[in-house]
C-alpha cells in the first residue's frame, strides 16, 4: 500500500479546496437534487421513492477506497437501525471507473463499475440501496461529494441539513463523535442539527476529467522495459523459499498453454494493482531454453513488467521438483507465498481471480490492521 502519509497528502486542504472549486458541495438548505439511478438489485431508484421518509441520508461511497470499505458496515448499521424509524439511507457510487488508474486499486479486489458493485455487495452481505452514477456523474456533480464516503442528510422537506463525514475516525475502535447519527436524531426530533457541516475524509472523487491521467499512466507503463532471465534448480529453490520479505505471487506458464495465455493479462493486472505494496509477481515460463526469443516476444506484447524467468534447462522435472516436489508438471500453476514462506494460495489450472486478490490483500502489510482484516472475513 502507498504509505498512509502519502494517502493523507492526497486529502490535503489544498487538494480539497481545488476540488471544491471545480465541483462545489451542495449548499446547506438546498433541496435534494433529483436522481433516477440503477442499483445493484437491478431496479431504478428515484428520489421520489423515499418521499414518505422523515429523513433521507444519501452517502457517496465506492468499492476501491479502503476508507469507504471501513464504512460499509457503518452504512449498513444506519440503514438497519434508522430504517426501523422510517429513515431512508441510500448509497451512490459516483466515481467514473474509467478515471481510475489500475494502481489506484491497490486496496481493492475490484474496481467501481456496476457489475463489480454487485460483487462487493454480495461478498460483504450488504442490504442498503447501492446505486451507480459512474457513467454520467450527473447526480454526483449535483451533490458535490469530495471524498468517499461523504454523507448528505435531508429533512422532511428534503432540504440539506448536514453534510460531511459519518463519524470522526475510520478506525472504528477510535471513534469519539457520530455526526451523521446526531444529525438524524436531531431531525427526527425536529430540532436543529448540532453540527451542520464537517469535512469528508477518504479517497477523492474520481471525476471524468481525470481519465486523461489514466491514459498517461498506461502510456508510461507501455514504455517500461521487459526482460526474461533463465532460472536453474537453485534459483527455483530460492524462489520457493521467498526470502524477499515480500508477499510473492509465482505464475508458471508457457506460450503453448492456451489457458496460461488467456489469464496472463490478469496476472499482469494483479501485479500492477498491488505493485506499490510489499508484493511481487514472478512469472516462470516452462518453455524450453531455446524458445527464449518467442517467450520474450510474448512478454513484450503483454507489457509484462514483472520479474520474468524461463527454465534454464530442458530437465523440466528437476526444475519443477526444486520448487515443489508435489507439482505434477501441468501449467498454469500459480502459488502465492507469504513473506514468511508459507503458501497462502495455490491453483493448478486457472485461478479464481477474486479469491487470489483477496488472499493478497489479507497478506500484504497495511498501516492499519483493519485494512487487512477486512479481507480476512466476510
CSV table of C-alpha atoms in Angstrom, one decimal, residues 4 8 66-68 70-71 74 149 162 165-180 198-202 368 371:
chain,number,residue,atom,x,y,z
A,4,UNK,CA,-0.6,6.5,4.9
A,8,UNK,CA,-3.2,11.7,3.7
A,66,UNK,CA,-10.0,1.5,1.8
A,67,UNK,CA,-11.7,4.2,3.9
A,68,UNK,CA,-15.0,3.5,2.1
A,70,UNK,CA,-14.2,0.7,6.6
A,71,UNK,CA,-17.5,2.4,6.5
A,74,UNK,CA,-21.5,1.6,9.4
A,149,UNK,CA,-17.6,8.4,2.0
A,162,UNK,CA,-26.0,18.1,7.3
A,165,UNK,CA,-18.3,12.6,7.5
A,166,UNK,CA,-20.2,9.8,9.1
A,167,UNK,CA,-18.1,10.0,12.2
A,168,UNK,CA,-14.7,11.2,13.2
A,169,UNK,CA,-12.4,8.2,12.6
A,170,UNK,CA,-12.2,5.4,10.0
A,171,UNK,CA,-10.7,3.3,12.8
A,172,UNK,CA,-13.9,2.2,14.3
A,173,UNK,CA,-12.3,1.5,17.7
A,174,UNK,CA,-11.2,5.1,17.9
A,175,UNK,CA,-14.5,6.8,17.0
A,176,UNK,CA,-15.5,9.5,19.5
A,177,UNK,CA,-18.2,11.5,17.7
A,178,UNK,CA,-21.1,10.4,15.5
A,179,UNK,CA,-22.0,13.4,13.4
A,180,UNK,CA,-24.3,11.6,11.0
A,198,UNK,CA,-17.8,18.7,8.6
A,199,UNK,CA,-15.0,17.7,6.2
A,200,UNK,CA,-15.2,14.4,4.5
A,201,UNK,CA,-12.1,12.1,4.7
A,202,UNK,CA,-11.3,9.4,2.2
A,368,UNK,CA,-3.9,-0.1,9.9
A,371,UNK,CA,-7.4,-2.9,6.2
